[in-house]
Coordinates of C-alpha atoms in Angstrom, one line a residue:
X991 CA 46.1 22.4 76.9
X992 CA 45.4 19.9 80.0
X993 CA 45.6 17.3 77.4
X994 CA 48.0 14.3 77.6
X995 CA 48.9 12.0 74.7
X996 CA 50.0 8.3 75.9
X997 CA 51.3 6.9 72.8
X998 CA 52.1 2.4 73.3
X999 CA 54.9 1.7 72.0
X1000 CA 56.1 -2.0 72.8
X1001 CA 57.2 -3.7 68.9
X1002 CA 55.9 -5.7 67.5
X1003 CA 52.3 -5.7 68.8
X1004 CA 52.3 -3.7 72.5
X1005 CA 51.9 -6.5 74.2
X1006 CA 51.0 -6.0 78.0
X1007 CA 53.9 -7.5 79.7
X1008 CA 54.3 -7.5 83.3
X1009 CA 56.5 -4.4 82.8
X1010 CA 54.4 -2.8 80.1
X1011 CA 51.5 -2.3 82.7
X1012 CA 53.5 -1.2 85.3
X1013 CA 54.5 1.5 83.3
X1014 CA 51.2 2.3 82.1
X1015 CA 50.1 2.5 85.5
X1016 CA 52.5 4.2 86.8
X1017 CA 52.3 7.0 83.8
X1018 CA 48.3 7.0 84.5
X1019 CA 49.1 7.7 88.4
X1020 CA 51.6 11.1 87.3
X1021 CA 48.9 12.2 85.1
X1022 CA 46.3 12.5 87.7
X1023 CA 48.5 13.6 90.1
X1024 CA 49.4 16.2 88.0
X1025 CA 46.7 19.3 88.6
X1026 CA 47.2 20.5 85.1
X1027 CA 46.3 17.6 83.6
X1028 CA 42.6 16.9 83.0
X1029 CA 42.0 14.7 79.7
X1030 CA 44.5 12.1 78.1
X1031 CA 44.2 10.6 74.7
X1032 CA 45.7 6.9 74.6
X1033 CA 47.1 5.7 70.8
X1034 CA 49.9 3.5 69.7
X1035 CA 53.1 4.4 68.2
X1036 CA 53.1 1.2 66.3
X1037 CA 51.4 0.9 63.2
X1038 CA 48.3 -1.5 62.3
X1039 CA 48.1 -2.4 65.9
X1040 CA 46.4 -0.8 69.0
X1041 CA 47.7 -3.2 71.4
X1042 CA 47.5 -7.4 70.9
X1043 CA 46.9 -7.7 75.1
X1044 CA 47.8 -9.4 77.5
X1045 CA 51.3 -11.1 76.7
X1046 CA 50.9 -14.5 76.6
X1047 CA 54.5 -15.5 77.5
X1048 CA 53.6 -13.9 81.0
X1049 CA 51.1 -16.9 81.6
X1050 CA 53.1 -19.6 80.2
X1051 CA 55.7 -22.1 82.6
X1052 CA 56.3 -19.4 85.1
X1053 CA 55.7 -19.7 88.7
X1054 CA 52.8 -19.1 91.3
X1055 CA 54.6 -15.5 92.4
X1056 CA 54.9 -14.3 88.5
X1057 CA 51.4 -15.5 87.7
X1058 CA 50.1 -13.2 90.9
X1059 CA 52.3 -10.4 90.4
X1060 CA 51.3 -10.2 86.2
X1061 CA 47.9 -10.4 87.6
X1062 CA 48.1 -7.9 90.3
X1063 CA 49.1 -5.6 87.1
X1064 CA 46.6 -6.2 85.0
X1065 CA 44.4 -5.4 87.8
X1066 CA 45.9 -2.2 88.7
X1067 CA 46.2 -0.9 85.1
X1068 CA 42.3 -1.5 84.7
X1069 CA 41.5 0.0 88.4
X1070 CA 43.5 2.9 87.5
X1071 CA 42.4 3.4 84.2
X1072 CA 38.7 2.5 84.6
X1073 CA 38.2 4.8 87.5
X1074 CA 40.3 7.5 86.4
X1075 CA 38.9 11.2 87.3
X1076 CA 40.7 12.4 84.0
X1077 CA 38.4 12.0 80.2
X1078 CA 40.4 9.6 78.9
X1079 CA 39.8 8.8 75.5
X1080 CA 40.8 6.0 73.0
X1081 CA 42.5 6.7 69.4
X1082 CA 42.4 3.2 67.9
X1083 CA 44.8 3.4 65.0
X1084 CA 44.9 -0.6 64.6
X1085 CA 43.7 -4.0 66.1
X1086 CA 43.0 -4.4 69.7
X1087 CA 42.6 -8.1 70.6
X1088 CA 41.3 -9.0 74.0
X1089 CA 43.4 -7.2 77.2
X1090 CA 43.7 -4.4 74.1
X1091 CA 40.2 -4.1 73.4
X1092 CA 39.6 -3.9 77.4
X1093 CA 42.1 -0.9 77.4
X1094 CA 39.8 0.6 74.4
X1095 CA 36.7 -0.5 76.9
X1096 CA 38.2 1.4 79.9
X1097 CA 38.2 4.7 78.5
X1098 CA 35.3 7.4 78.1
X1099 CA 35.6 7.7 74.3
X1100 CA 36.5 5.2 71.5
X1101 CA 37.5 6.4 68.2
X1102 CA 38.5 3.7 65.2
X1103 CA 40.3 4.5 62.3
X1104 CA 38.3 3.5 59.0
X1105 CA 39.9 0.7 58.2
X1106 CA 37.7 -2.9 57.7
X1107 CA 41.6 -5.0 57.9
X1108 CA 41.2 -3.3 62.2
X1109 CA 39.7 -4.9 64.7
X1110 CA 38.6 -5.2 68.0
X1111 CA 36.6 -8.0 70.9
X1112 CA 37.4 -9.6 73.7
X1113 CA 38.5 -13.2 72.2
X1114 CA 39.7 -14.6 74.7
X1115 CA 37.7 -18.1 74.2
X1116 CA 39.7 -18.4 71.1
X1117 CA 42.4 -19.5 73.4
X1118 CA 40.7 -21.9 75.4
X1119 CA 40.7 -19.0 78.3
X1120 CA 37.8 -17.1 79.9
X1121 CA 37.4 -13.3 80.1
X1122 CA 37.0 -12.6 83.7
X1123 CA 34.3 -11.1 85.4
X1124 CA 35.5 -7.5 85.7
X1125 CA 36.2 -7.6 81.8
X1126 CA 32.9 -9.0 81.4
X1127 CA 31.2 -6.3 82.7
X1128 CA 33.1 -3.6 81.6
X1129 CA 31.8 -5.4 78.2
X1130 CA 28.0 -5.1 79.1
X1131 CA 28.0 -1.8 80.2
X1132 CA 29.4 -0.6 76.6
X1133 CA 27.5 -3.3 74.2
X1134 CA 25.2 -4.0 76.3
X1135 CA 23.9 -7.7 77.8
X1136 CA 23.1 -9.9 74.5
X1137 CA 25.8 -8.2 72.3
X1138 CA 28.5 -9.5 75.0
X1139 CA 27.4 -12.6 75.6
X1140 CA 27.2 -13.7 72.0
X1141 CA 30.9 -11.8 71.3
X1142 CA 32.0 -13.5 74.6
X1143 CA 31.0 -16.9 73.8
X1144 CA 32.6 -17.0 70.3
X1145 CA 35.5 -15.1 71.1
X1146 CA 34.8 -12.6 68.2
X1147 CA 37.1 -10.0 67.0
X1148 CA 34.6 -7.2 65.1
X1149 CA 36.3 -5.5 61.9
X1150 CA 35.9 -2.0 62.7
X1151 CA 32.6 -1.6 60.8
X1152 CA 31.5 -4.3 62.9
X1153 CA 32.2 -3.0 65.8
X1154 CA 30.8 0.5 65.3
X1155 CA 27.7 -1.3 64.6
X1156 CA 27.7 -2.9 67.8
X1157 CA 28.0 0.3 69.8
X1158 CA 31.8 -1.0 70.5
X1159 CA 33.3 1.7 69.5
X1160 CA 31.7 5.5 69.4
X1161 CA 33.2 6.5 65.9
X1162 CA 35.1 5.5 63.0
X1163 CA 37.1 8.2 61.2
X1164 CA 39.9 7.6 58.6
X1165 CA 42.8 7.0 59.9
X1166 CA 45.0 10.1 59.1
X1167 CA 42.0 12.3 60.7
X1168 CA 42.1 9.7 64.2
X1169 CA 44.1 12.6 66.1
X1170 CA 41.9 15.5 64.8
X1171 CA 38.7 14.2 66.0
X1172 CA 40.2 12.5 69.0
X1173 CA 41.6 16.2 69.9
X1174 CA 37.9 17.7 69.4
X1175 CA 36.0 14.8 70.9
X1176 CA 38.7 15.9 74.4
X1177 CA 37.5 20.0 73.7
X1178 CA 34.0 18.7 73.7
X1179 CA 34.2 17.1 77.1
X1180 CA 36.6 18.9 78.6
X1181 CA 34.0 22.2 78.2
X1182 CA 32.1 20.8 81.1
X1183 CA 33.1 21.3 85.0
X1184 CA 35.1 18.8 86.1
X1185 CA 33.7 18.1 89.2
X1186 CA 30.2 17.5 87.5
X1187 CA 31.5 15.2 85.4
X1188 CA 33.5 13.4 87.4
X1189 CA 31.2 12.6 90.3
X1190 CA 28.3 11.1 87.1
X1191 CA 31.3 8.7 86.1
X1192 CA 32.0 7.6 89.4
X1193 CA 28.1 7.2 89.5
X1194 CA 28.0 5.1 86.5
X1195 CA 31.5 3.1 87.4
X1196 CA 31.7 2.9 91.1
X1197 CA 30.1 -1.0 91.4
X1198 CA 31.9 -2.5 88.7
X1199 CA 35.4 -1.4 90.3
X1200 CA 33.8 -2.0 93.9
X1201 CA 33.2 -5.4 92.8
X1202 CA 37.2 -6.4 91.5
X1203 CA 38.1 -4.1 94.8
X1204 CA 36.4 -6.6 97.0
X1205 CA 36.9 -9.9 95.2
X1206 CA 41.0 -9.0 94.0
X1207 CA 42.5 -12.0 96.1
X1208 CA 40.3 -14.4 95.2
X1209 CA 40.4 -13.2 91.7
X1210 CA 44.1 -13.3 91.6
X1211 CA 43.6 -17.2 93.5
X1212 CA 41.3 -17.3 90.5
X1213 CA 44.0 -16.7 87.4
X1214 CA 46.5 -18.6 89.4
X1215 CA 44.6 -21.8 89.4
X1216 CA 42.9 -21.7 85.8
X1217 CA 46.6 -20.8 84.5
X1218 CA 48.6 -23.7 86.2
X1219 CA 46.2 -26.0 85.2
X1220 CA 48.4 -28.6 82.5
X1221 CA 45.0 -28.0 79.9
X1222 CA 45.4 -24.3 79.8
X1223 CA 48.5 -24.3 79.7
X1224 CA 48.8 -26.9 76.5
X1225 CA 46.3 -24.4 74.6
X1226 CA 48.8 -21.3 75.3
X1227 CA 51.6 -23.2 73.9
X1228 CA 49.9 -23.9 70.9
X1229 CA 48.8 -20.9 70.3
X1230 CA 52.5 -19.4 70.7
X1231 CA 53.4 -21.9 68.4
X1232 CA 50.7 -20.9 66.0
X1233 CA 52.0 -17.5 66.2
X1234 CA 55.5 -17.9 65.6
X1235 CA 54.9 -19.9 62.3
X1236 CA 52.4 -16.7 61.3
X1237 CA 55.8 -14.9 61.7

């Protein structure tokens, strides 16, 4: 069909770990190497939860060439996925917190399952860290200037009524009809020429990954220093701590 399905499935929460986005890249970079292939739908394999983001234990007590090489990933998976020539479009069958949500953000499509318990933000704040820029703006461009600030400031996760509301995401469907729709929202696209549609996203995309393109260094110096710093890191501890006693 031209159609891929990339299905995360990392227990217990598809956390992006250093090696989880290298593998997502890498899987992105056969799939658009790959002639055949024009459209991929991206869903989890685990239940309730889209993906929880960026794994905290990648930022916590490591050292200055772990901090830039998990960075250098997370760049890479958003580059890749961002600018993608493919229609890439988002099943999200369960909460997608943060580096989640800016996977759901990245692609051309976002359909939610039904389900008010689901939900999705950047909340990054929450944990005494700040979203960078090139989240930020892949943020605006969806919601739109007031809608992001506002979410960004409080570090809001939308239920997924919420965030349909809020232009977030484009649907919400119940949940056993998530690969249905996300199948016919893929037909729908993939019915125009390629090329046309490709060169308008590129259009619409180009200066946001420009900007990370020419500022990746100094973003990664960036991460590096806010990370190390003995604050920061306090705030991630605690908040592993807060997670392990949810367990």
């Amino acid at each position: 069909t031209g159609v891929a399905m990339m299905k995360f499935k990392s227990p217990p929460v598809n956390s992006l770990s250093l090696e989880f986005l290298t593998e997502f890249s890498i899987s992105l970079e056969k799939l658009e190497n790959d002639r055949a292939c024009r459209g991929v739908i991206i869903t989890s394999a685990v239940p309730k939860i889209f993906s929880s983001g960026l794994d905290i234990t990648e930022m916590c007590g490591k050292n200055v060439e772990h901090y830039t090489a998990f960075w250098r990933a997370v760049q890479e998976m958003w580059l890749r996925l961002y600018g993608s020539s493919m229609v890439t479009v988002a099943a999200v069958n369960g909460s997608s917190p943060a580096g989640g949500c800016l996977v759901a953000l990245s692609c051309d499509y976002r359909i939610m399952a039904e389900n008010p318990k689901f939900s999705i933000g950047l909340n990054e704040a929450q944990l005494g860290i700040v979203a960078p820029f090139w989240f930020k703006d892949t943020f605006v461009n969806v919601v739109g200037h007031r809608v992001a600030e506002r979410s960004l400031q409080l570090g809001s996760l939308h239920p997924a009524p919420e965030a349909h509301r809020l232009g977030l995401v484009d649907e919400l469907v119940p949940e056993e009809k998530l690969m249905e729709k996300a199948a016919a929202v893929m037909a729908q696209w993939l019915a125009l020429p390629d090329h046309a549609r490709q060169l308008t996203k590129t259009m619409m995309r180009k200066a946001v990954l420009d900007r990370l393109v020419a500022h990746r260094e100094e973003d990664i110096k960036n991460f590096i220093t806010f990370v190390s710093k003995e604050s920061i890191q306090k705030s991630l501890r605690m908040y592993m701590e807060m997670l392990k006693k949810r367990k």
